[in-house]
């Protein structure tokens, strides 16, 4: 199970700005643990959001149990996979993204605007 869940929702407002939010519930641990997890998520987003995020969309990273103990390189790999799964097929450059599994198994959820 990944150390986080990535949610993405296109805003469809004409603004190409990518926005990101972070959340870690109290179930994960005390404030020190939650803040450490959020710092790790922010660092991951700083590295990967500009090149792999979806323009004009809101992205939310939700920290999960085990994410704090997980190796940073593994989290980075998981986030890269998550971005490939939420990226629309027209923008996908990786052929592996066409063979994506269901979002729940990958730890990725794509929010749809209602």
PDB file of C-alpha atoms in Angstrom:
ATOM      1  CA  UNK A   1       0.000   0.000   0.000  1.00  0.00           C
ATOM      2  CA  UNK A   2       1.414   3.422  -0.963  1.00  0.00           C
ATOM      3  CA  UNK A   3       2.314   6.001   1.663  1.00  0.00           C
ATOM      4  CA  UNK A   4      -0.217   8.457   0.226  1.00  0.00           C
ATOM      5  CA  UNK A   5      -3.260   8.872  -2.023  1.00  0.00           C
ATOM      6  CA  UNK A   6      -3.248  11.348  -4.899  1.00  0.00           C
ATOM      7  CA  UNK A   7      -6.521  13.009  -5.838  1.00  0.00           C
ATOM      8  CA  UNK A   8      -6.756  15.130  -8.981  1.00  0.00           C
ATOM      9  CA  UNK A   9      -9.667  17.147 -10.300  1.00  0.00           C
ATOM     10  CA  UNK A  10      -9.634  19.383 -13.381  1.00  0.00           C
ATOM     11  CA  UNK A  11     -11.002  22.837 -12.562  1.00  0.00           C
ATOM     12  CA  UNK A  12     -12.202  23.643 -16.099  1.00  0.00           C
ATOM     13  CA  UNK A  13     -11.976  27.377 -15.399  1.00  0.00           C
ATOM     14  CA  UNK A  14      -9.488  28.284 -18.128  1.00  0.00           C
ATOM     15  CA  UNK A  15      -6.648  28.857 -15.651  1.00  0.00           C
ATOM     16  CA  UNK A  16      -3.671  26.575 -16.402  1.00  0.00           C
ATOM     17  CA  UNK A  17      -2.227  26.931 -12.895  1.00  0.00           C
ATOM     18  CA  UNK A  18      -1.600  23.657 -11.057  1.00  0.00           C
ATOM     19  CA  UNK A  19      -2.628  23.779  -7.417  1.00  0.00           C
ATOM     20  CA  UNK A  20      -1.727  21.320  -4.689  1.00  0.00           C
ATOM     21  CA  UNK A  21      -2.916  20.602  -1.173  1.00  0.00           C
ATOM     22  CA  UNK A  22      -1.673  18.284   1.553  1.00  0.00           C
ATOM     23  CA  UNK A  23      -3.475  16.563   4.381  1.00  0.00           C
ATOM     24  CA  UNK A  24      -2.520  14.000   6.993  1.00  0.00           C
ATOM     25  CA  UNK A  25      -5.138  12.808   9.492  1.00  0.00           C
ATOM     26  CA  UNK A  26      -4.658  12.472  13.242  1.00  0.00           C
ATOM     27  CA  UNK A  27      -4.833   8.697  12.815  1.00  0.00           C
ATOM     28  CA  UNK A  28      -1.285   8.820  11.427  1.00  0.00           C
ATOM     29  CA  UNK A  29       0.289  10.103  14.642  1.00  0.00           C
ATOM     30  CA  UNK A  30       0.921  13.150  16.762  1.00  0.00           C
ATOM     31  CA  UNK A  31       1.589  16.626  15.349  1.00  0.00           C
ATOM     32  CA  UNK A  32       5.319  15.990  14.931  1.00  0.00           C
ATOM     33  CA  UNK A  33       4.708  12.878  12.810  1.00  0.00           C
ATOM     34  CA  UNK A  34       1.982  14.548  10.747  1.00  0.00           C
ATOM     35  CA  UNK A  35       4.149  17.606  10.059  1.00  0.00           C
ATOM     36  CA  UNK A  36       7.072  15.410   9.029  1.00  0.00           C
ATOM     37  CA  UNK A  37       4.799  13.567   6.587  1.00  0.00           C
ATOM     38  CA  UNK A  38       3.542  16.860   5.147  1.00  0.00           C
ATOM     39  CA  UNK A  39       7.126  18.095   4.709  1.00  0.00           C
ATOM     40  CA  UNK A  40       7.964  14.921   2.797  1.00  0.00           C
ATOM     41  CA  UNK A  41       4.856  15.323   0.606  1.00  0.00           C
ATOM     42  CA  UNK A  42       5.748  18.970  -0.098  1.00  0.00           C
ATOM     43  CA  UNK A  43       9.279  17.992  -1.107  1.00  0.00           C
ATOM     44  CA  UNK A  44       7.928  15.305  -3.440  1.00  0.00           C
ATOM     45  CA  UNK A  45       5.476  17.736  -5.009  1.00  0.00           C
ATOM     46  CA  UNK A  46       8.224  20.328  -5.455  1.00  0.00           C
ATOM     47  CA  UNK A  47      10.233  17.768  -7.436  1.00  0.00           C
ATOM     48  CA  UNK A  48       7.516  16.231  -9.580  1.00  0.00           C
ATOM     49  CA  UNK A  49       4.455  18.493  -9.853  1.00  0.00           C
ATOM     50  CA  UNK A  50       5.841  20.905 -12.445  1.00  0.00           C
ATOM     51  CA  UNK A  51       6.830  18.174 -14.890  1.00  0.00           C
ATOM     52  CA  UNK A  52       4.116  15.575 -14.279  1.00  0.00           C
ATOM     53  CA  UNK A  53       1.114  17.408 -12.856  1.00  0.00           C
ATOM     54  CA  UNK A  54      -1.981  18.204 -14.883  1.00  0.00           C
ATOM     55  CA  UNK A  55      -2.269  21.851 -15.924  1.00  0.00           C
ATOM     56  CA  UNK A  56      -5.456  23.529 -14.758  1.00  0.00           C
ATOM     57  CA  UNK A  57      -6.142  20.914 -12.085  1.00  0.00           C
ATOM     58  CA  UNK A  58      -6.222  20.671  -8.314  1.00  0.00           C
ATOM     59  CA  UNK A  59      -4.015  17.949  -6.813  1.00  0.00           C
ATOM     60  CA  UNK A  60      -4.339  16.701  -3.229  1.00  0.00           C
ATOM     61  CA  UNK A  61      -1.855  14.397  -1.514  1.00  0.00           C
ATOM     62  CA  UNK A  62      -3.297  12.541   1.473  1.00  0.00           C
ATOM     63  CA  UNK A  63      -0.684  11.007   3.767  1.00  0.00           C
ATOM     64  CA  UNK A  64      -1.301   7.396   4.791  1.00  0.00           C
ATOM     65  CA  UNK A  65      -0.002   5.102   7.517  1.00  0.00           C
ATOM     66  CA  UNK A  66       3.547   3.994   6.825  1.00  0.00           C
ATOM     67  CA  UNK A  67       4.376   6.992   4.673  1.00  0.00           C
ATOM     68  CA  UNK A  68       6.695   8.491   7.270  1.00  0.00           C
ATOM     69  CA  UNK A  69       8.766   5.311   7.612  1.00  0.00           C
ATOM     70  CA  UNK A  70       8.853   4.638   3.870  1.00  0.00           C
ATOM     71  CA  UNK A  71      12.055   5.371   1.958  1.00  0.00           C
ATOM     72  CA  UNK A  72      11.948   8.750   0.183  1.00  0.00           C
ATOM     73  CA  UNK A  73      13.064   7.233  -3.135  1.00  0.00           C
ATOM     74  CA  UNK A  74      10.190   4.733  -2.944  1.00  0.00           C
ATOM     75  CA  UNK A  75       7.707   7.532  -2.237  1.00  0.00           C
ATOM     76  CA  UNK A  76       9.101   9.446  -5.223  1.00  0.00           C
ATOM     77  CA  UNK A  77       8.628   6.402  -7.466  1.00  0.00           C
ATOM     78  CA  UNK A  78       5.075   5.906  -6.182  1.00  0.00           C
ATOM     79  CA  UNK A  79       4.215   9.556  -6.821  1.00  0.00           C
ATOM     80  CA  UNK A  80       5.604   9.307 -10.345  1.00  0.00           C
ATOM     81  CA  UNK A  81       3.349   6.291 -10.977  1.00  0.00           C
ATOM     82  CA  UNK A  82       0.389   8.100  -9.448  1.00  0.00           C
ATOM     83  CA  UNK A  83       0.913  11.120 -11.718  1.00  0.00           C
ATOM     84  CA  UNK A  84       1.093   8.837 -14.765  1.00  0.00           C
ATOM     85  CA  UNK A  85      -2.235   7.288 -13.796  1.00  0.00           C
ATOM     86  CA  UNK A  86      -4.073  10.585 -13.357  1.00  0.00           C
ATOM     87  CA  UNK A  87      -2.568  12.240 -16.439  1.00  0.00           C
ATOM     88  CA  UNK A  88      -4.991  12.253 -19.374  1.00  0.00           C
ATOM     89  CA  UNK A  89      -3.973   9.803 -22.121  1.00  0.00           C
ATOM     90  CA  UNK A  90      -3.458  12.617 -24.637  1.00  0.00           C
ATOM     91  CA  UNK A  91      -0.692  14.041 -22.439  1.00  0.00           C
ATOM     92  CA  UNK A  92       0.840  10.710 -21.421  1.00  0.00           C
ATOM     93  CA  UNK A  93       4.314  10.130 -22.787  1.00  0.00           C
ATOM     94  CA  UNK A  94       4.906   6.814 -21.062  1.00  0.00           C
ATOM     95  CA  UNK A  95       3.485   3.715 -22.759  1.00  0.00           C
ATOM     96  CA  UNK A  96       3.058   2.045 -19.376  1.00  0.00           C
ATOM     97  CA  UNK A  97       0.343   4.542 -18.468  1.00  0.00           C
ATOM     98  CA  UNK A  98      -1.952   2.891 -21.003  1.00  0.00           C
ATOM     99  CA  UNK A  99      -1.838  -0.284 -18.896  1.00  0.00           C
ATOM    100  CA  UNK A 100      -2.872   1.357 -15.614  1.00  0.00           C
ATOM    101  CA  UNK A 101      -4.626  -0.715 -12.983  1.00  0.00           C
ATOM    102  CA  UNK A 102      -7.709   0.408 -11.167  1.00  0.00           C
ATOM    103  CA  UNK A 103      -7.202   3.572  -9.115  1.00  0.00           C
ATOM    104  CA  UNK A 104      -7.978   1.908  -5.775  1.00  0.00           C
ATOM    105  CA  UNK A 105      -5.251  -0.693  -6.257  1.00  0.00           C
ATOM    106  CA  UNK A 106      -2.726   1.938  -7.238  1.00  0.00           C
ATOM    107  CA  UNK A 107      -3.521   4.247  -4.334  1.00  0.00           C
ATOM    108  CA  UNK A 108      -4.716   6.908  -6.741  1.00  0.00           C
ATOM    109  CA  UNK A 109      -8.151   8.399  -6.969  1.00  0.00           C
ATOM    110  CA  UNK A 110      -9.292  10.702  -9.711  1.00  0.00           C
ATOM    111  CA  UNK A 111     -12.025  13.052  -8.594  1.00  0.00           C
ATOM    112  CA  UNK A 112     -14.704  13.834 -11.138  1.00  0.00           C
ATOM    113  CA  UNK A 113     -16.476  17.141 -11.157  1.00  0.00           C
ATOM    114  CA  UNK A 114     -20.195  16.831 -10.666  1.00  0.00           C
TER     115      UNK A 114
END
